[in-house]
Every structure is written in structure tokens, then in C-alpha cells.
mmCIF file of C-alpha atoms in Angstrom:
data_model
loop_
_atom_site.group_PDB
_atom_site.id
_atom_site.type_symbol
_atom_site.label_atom_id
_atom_site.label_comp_id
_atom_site.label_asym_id
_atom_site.label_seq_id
_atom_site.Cartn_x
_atom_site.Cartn_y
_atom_site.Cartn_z
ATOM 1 C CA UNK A 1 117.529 138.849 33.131
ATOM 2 C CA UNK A 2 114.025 138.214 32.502
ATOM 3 C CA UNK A 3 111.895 137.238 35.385
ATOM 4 C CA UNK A 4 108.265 136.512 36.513
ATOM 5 C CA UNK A 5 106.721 138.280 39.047
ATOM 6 C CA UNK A 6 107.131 135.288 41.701
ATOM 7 C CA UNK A 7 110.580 135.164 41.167
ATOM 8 C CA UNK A 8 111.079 139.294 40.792
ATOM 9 C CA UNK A 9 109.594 139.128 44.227
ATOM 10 C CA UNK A 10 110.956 136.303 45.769
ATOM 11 C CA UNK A 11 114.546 137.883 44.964
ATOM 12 C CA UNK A 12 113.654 141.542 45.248
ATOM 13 C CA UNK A 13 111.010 141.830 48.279
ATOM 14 C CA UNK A 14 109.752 138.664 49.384
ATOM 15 C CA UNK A 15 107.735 140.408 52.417
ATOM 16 C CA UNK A 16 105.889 142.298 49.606
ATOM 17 C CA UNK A 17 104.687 139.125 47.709
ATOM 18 C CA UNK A 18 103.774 137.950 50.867
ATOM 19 C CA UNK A 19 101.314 140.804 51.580
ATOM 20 C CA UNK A 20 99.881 140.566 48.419
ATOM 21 C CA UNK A 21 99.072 136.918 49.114
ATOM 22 C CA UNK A 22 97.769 137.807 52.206
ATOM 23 C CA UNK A 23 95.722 140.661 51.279
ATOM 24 C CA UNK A 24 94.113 138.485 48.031
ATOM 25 C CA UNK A 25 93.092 135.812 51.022
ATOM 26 C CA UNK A 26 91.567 138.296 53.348
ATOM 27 C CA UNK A 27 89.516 139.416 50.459
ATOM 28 C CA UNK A 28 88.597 136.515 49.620
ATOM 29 C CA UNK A 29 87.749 135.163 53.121
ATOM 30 C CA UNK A 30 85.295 138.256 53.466
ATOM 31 C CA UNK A 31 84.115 137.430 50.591
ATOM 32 C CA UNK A 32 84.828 140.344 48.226
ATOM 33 C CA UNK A 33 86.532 137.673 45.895
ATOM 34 C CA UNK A 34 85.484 134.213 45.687
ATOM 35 C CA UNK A 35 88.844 132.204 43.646
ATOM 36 C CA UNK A 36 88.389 129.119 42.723
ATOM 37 C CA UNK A 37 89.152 126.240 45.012
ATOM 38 C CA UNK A 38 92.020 125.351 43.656
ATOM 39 C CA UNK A 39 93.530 129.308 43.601
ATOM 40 C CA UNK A 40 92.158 129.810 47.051
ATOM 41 C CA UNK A 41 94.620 126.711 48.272
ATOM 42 C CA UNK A 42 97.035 127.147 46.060
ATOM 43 C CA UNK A 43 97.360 131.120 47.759
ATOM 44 C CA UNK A 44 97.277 129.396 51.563
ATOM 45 C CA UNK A 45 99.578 126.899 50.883
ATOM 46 C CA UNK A 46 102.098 129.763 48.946
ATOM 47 C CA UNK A 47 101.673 132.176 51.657
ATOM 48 C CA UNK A 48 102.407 129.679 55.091
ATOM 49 C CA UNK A 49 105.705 128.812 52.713
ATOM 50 C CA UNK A 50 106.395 132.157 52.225
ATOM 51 C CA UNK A 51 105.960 132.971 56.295
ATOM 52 C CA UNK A 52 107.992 129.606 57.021
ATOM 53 C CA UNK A 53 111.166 130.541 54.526
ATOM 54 C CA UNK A 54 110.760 134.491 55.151
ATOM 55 C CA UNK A 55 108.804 135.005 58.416
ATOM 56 C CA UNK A 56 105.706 136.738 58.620
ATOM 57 C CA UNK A 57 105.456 140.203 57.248
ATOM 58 C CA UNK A 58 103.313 142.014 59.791
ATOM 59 C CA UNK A 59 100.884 144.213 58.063
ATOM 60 C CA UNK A 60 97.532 145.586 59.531
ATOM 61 C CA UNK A 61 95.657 142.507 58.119
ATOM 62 C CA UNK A 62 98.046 139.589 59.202
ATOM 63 C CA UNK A 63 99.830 140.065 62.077
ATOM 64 C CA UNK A 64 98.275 139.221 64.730
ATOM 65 C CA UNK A 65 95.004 138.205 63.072
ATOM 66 C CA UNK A 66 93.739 135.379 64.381
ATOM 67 C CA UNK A 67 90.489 134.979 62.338
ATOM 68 C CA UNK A 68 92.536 135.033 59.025
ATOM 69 C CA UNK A 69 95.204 132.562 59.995
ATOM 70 C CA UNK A 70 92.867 129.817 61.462
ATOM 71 C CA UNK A 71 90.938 130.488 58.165
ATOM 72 C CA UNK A 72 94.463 130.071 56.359
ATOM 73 C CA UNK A 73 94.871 126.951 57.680
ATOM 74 C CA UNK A 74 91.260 125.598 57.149
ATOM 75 C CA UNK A 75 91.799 126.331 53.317
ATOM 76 C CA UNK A 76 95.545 125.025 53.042
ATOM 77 C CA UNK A 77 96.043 121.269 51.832
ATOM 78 C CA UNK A 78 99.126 121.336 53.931
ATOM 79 C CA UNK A 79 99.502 117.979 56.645
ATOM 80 C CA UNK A 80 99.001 118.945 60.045
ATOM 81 C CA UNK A 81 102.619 117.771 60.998
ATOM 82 C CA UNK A 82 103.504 121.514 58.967
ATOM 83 C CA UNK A 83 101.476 123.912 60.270
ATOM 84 C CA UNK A 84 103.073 122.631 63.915
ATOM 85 C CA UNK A 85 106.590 122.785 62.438
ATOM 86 C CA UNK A 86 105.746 126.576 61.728
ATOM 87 C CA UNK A 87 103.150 127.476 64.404
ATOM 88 C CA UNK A 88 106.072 129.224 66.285
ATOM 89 C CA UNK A 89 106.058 131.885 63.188
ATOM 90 C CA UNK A 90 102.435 132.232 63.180
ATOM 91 C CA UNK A 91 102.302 132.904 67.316
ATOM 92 C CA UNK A 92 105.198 134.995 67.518
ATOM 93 C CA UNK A 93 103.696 137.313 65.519
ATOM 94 C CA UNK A 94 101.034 137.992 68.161
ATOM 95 C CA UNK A 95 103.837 138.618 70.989
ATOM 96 C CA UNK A 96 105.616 141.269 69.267
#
């Protein structure tokens, strides 16, 4: 079986793809990268999927971090009735 690396992880370690999403935001919402528009949504929109089929994968710079997500959602094209579908993932992470 021959498959991409979206689907490798998707099947193999989905938390893992999801940290790499996250970690390519974070850079790029310091600044250290600057993706095109369209790459930069594209990455938002991927990773609050990923977080609303998966959960969030708590790593040192997601969980719980507030700056990043309300970044993450000023950069997704999602609607707004979404992000309060999965605002309960987003906040529990800060309660655990």
C-alpha cells in the first residue's frame, strides 16, 4: 500500500500530524515563516479538523495556549457556527 504522508498519518498517528500542523502555525504566527495566505488557512482550517475528529494533542505549544488558538481561529475560513461546535475541545484542553 502506497500512501501520502496525510493519509500515513491520519491512519498511523494522527496526534503526530497534528503537532506538526501546529508547530508549522506557531512558527508562522511568530513569524519565523510567513506561508502564503492560502497555506496559512489551509493549515488552521486542517488542524481545528484534526482537533475536532481526534482531539487536541497537548504538546508544549498547543495545549493550553491561548495566544495561538485565538490566532488559529483569526486565520481559519471556518463559519463561526464551527468553532462553537468544537470550542468544548479547544477549552478542555486548558482544564486538564
Amino acid at each position: 500500500m502506497n500512501l501520502g504522508p496525510e493519509d500515513f498519518f491520519n491512519n498511523a498517528n494522527p496526534y503526530a500530524r497534528t503537532s506538526i500542523i501546529a508547530r508549522l502555525l506557531e512558527t508562522a504566527r511568530k513569524g519565523y515563516w510567513n506561508p502564503t495566505t492560502d497555506t496559512r488557512t489551509y493549515l488552521a482550517n486542517e488542524y481545528i479538523n484534526m482537533v475536532n475528529q481526534y482531539g487536541v494533542a497537548c504538546c508544549h505549544h498547543t495545549c493550553g495556549n491561548i495566544v495561538f488558538n485565538q490566532w488559529l481561529v483569526s486565520v481559519s475560513s471556518l463559519n463561526s457556527l464551527f468553532f462553537n461546535f468544537i470550542c468544548g475541545c479547544f477549552c478542555s484542553s486548558y482544564r486538564s
